[in-house]
Coordinates of C-alpha atoms in Angstrom, one line a residue:
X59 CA -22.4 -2.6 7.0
X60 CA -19.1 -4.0 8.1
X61 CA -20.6 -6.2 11.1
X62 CA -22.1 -8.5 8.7
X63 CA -18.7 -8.8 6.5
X64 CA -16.3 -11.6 6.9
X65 CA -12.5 -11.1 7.7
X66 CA -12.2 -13.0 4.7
X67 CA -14.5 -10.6 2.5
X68 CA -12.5 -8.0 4.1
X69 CA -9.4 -9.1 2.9
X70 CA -10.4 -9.9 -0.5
X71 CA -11.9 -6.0 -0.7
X72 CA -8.7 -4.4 0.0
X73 CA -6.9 -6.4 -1.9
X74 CA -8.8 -5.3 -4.8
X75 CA -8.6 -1.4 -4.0
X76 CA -4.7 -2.0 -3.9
X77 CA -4.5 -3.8 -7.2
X78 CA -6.9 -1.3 -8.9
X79 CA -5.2 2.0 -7.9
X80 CA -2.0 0.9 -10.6
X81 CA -4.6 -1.0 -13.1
X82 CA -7.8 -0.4 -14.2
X83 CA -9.1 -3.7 -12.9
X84 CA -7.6 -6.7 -10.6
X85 CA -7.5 -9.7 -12.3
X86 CA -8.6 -13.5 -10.9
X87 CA -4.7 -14.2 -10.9
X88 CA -3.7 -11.3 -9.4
X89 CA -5.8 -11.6 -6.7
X90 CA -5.3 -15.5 -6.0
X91 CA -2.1 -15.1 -6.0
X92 CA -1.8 -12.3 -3.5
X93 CA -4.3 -13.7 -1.0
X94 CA -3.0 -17.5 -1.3
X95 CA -5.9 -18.9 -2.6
X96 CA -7.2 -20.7 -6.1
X97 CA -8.4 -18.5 -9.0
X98 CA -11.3 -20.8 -8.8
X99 CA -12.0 -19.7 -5.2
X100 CA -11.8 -15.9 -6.1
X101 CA -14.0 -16.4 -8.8
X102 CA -16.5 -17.9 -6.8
X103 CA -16.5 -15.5 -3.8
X104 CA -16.6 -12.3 -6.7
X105 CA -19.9 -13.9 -7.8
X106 CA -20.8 -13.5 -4.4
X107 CA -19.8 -10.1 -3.9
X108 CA -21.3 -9.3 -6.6
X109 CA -24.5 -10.6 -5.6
X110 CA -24.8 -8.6 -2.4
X111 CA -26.7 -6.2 -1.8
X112 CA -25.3 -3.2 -2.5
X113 CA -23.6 -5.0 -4.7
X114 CA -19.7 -4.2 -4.0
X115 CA -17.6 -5.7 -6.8
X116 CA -18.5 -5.0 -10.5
X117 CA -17.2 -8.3 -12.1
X118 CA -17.4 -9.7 -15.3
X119 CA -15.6 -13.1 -16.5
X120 CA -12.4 -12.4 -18.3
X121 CA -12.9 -8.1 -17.7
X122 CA -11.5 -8.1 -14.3
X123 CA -13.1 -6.3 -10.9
X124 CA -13.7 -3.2 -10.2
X125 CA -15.2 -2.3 -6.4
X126 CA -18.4 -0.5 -6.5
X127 CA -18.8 3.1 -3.8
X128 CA -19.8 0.4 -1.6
X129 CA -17.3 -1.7 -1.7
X130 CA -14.5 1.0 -2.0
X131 CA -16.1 2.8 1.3
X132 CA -15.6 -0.7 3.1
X133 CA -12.1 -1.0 1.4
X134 CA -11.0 2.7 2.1
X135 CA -11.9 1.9 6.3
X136 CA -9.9 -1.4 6.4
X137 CA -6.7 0.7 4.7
X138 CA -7.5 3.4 7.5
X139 CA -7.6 1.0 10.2
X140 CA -4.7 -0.7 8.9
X141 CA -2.7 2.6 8.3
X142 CA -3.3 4.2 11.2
X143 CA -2.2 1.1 13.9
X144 CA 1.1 0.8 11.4
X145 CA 1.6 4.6 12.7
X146 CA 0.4 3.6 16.5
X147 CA 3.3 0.4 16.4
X148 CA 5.8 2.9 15.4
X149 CA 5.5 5.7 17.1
X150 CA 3.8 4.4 20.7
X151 CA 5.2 1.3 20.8
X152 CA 8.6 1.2 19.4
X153 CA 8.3 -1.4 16.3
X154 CA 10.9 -0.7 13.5
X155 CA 8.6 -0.2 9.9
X156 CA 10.0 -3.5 8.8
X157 CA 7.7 -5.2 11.4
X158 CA 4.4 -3.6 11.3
X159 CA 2.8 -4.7 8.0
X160 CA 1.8 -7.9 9.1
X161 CA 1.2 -7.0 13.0
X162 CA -1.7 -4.3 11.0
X163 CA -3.1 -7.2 9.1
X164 CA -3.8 -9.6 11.8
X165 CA -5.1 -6.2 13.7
X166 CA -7.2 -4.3 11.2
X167 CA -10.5 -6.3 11.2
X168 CA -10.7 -6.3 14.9
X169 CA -10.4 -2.8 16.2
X170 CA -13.5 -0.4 16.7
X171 CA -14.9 2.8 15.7
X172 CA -14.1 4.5 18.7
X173 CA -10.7 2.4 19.2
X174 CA -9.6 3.9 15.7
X175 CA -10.7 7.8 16.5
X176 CA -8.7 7.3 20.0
X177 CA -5.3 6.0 18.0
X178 CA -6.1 8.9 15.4
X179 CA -6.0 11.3 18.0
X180 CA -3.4 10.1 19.9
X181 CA -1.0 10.1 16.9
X182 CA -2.3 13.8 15.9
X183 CA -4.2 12.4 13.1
X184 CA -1.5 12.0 10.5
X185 CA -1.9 11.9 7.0
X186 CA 0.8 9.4 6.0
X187 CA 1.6 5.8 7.6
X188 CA 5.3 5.2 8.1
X189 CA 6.0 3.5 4.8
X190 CA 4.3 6.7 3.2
X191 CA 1.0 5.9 2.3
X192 CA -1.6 7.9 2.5
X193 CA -4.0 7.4 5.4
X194 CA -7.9 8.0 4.4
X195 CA -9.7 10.4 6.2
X196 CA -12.4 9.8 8.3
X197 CA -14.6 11.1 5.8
X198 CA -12.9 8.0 3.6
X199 CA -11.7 10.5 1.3
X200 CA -8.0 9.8 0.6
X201 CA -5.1 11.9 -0.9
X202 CA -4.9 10.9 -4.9
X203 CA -1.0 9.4 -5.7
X204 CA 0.7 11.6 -7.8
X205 CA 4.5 9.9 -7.5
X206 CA 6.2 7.8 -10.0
X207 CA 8.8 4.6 -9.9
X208 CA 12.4 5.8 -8.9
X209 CA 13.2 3.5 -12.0
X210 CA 11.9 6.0 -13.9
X211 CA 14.1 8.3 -13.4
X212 CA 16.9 9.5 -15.5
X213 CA 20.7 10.9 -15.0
X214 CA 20.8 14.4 -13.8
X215 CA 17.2 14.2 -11.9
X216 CA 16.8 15.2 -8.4
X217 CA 13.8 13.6 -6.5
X218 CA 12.4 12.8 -2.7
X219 CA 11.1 9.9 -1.9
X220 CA 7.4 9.5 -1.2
X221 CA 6.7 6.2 -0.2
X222 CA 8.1 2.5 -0.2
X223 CA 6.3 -0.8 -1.0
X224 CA 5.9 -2.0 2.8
X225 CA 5.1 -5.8 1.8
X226 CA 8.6 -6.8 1.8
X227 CA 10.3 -6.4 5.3
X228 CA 13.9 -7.3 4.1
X229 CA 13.3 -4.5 1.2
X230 CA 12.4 -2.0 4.2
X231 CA 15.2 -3.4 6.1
X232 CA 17.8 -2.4 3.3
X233 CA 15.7 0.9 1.9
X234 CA 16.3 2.0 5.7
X235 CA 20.0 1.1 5.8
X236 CA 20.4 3.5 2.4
X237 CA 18.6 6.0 3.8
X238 CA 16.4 6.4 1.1
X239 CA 12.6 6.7 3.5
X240 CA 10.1 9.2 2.8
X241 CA 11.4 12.6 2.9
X242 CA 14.4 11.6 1.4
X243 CA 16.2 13.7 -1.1
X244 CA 18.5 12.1 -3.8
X245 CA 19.5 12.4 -7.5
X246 CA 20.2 10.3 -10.2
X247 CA 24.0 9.9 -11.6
X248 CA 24.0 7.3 -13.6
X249 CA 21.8 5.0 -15.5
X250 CA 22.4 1.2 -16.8
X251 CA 20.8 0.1 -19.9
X252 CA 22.5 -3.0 -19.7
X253 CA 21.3 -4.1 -16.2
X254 CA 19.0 -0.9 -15.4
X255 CA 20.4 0.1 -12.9
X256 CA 20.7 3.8 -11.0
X257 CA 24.0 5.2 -9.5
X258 CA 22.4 7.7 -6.7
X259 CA 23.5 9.9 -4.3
X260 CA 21.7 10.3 -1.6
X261 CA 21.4 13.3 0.8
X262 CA 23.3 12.8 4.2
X263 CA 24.5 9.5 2.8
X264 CA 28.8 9.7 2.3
X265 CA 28.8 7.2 -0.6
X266 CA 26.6 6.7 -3.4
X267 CA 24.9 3.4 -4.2
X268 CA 23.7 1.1 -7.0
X269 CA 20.3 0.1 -7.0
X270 CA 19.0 -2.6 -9.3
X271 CA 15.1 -2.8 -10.6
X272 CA 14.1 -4.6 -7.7
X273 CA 14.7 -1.7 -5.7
X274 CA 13.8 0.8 -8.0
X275 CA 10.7 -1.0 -9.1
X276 CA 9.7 -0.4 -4.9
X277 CA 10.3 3.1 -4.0
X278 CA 7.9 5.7 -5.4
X279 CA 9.3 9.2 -5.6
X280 CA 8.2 13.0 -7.0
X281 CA 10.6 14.6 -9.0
X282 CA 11.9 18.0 -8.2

């Protein structure tokens, strides 16, 4: 079904999976916002998506968007694609994970079928991308989030880091610099309420550091 989708239909699919796996629905807004475009035009092209047929957004004016199994099948192989040439950058070709976000998203629509299976093989088909997301299967299934918001955390915890927001590359730049990438253990010394702010200390790291909400607002971890 994907040879008779747009880029742009593409795009505005994902986008839509992403927002609805922390809210029930993606809003007009939310969506404009992220994609650079007027509410106006993302109401217009959900009418349209909504229209198709299989229909692959469930949208209703003022309740949001939800995808439909069609749409979230097309969604779930863009976030594959994307996922697995973030791995390919980094491990084959030397990119640093700050870099490979936006290399993915000019890439993802354009790669193959068979181009995908050879990258998955190559890399030994890995279940996470380097930022720690979850890479869907090639069944489309894709491993259910079960982590939390380091800023929700509280003195005395111990954690490990699962997985960092990749959107932001000077966020990366610094989460890499802390030491605080997926695998990462830590624990919490000292909370903020003032400022909410965490005191950590953070495994194979000689100091221990203050992170504000901006931050801790980025970096999803499991508590142990």
């Amino acid at each position: 079904m994907r040879e008779n989708l747009t880029q742009t239909i593409e795009d505005y699919l994902k986008t839509i999976y992403q927002f609805t796996l922390e809210h029930q629905r993606a809003t007009t807004n939310q969506i404009a916002e992220s994609l650079g475009v007027t509410p106006a035009s993302v109401t217009g092209m959900l009418k349209k998506l909504a229209a198709t047929e299989p229909p692959l957004v469930e949208y209703k004016k003022h309740y949001g968007v939800l995808l439909t199994p069609a749409g979230e099948k097309i969604a779930l192989e863009i976030v594959r694609h994307h996922r697995l040439l973030e791995m390919f950058l980094v491990q084959m070709l030397g990119y640093e994970w700050d870099e490979v976000h936006s290399e993915a998203d000019r890439l993802e629509h354009h790669i193959s079928e068979a181009f995908e299976e050879r990258i998955a093989e190559a890399l030994g088909d890995p279940q996470r991308d380097p930022h720690g997301n979850p890479i869907p299967t090639r069944e489309l299934a894709i491993q259910k989030l079960n982590d939390i918001p380091l800023r929700s955390l509280q003195p005395g915890q111990k954690g490990v880091v699962q997985r960092v927001r990749e959107t932001d590359p000077e966020l990366l730049r610094r989460v890499a610099e802390l030491g605080l990438v997926p695998g990462a253990h830590f624990e919490v010394l000292e909370y903020s309420p003032l400022d909410e702010n965490l005191l950590l200390a953070i495994a194979g790291q000689p100091v221990s550091v203050v992170l504000g909400k901006g931050i801790t607002n980025q970096i999803f971890v499991k508590a142990i």
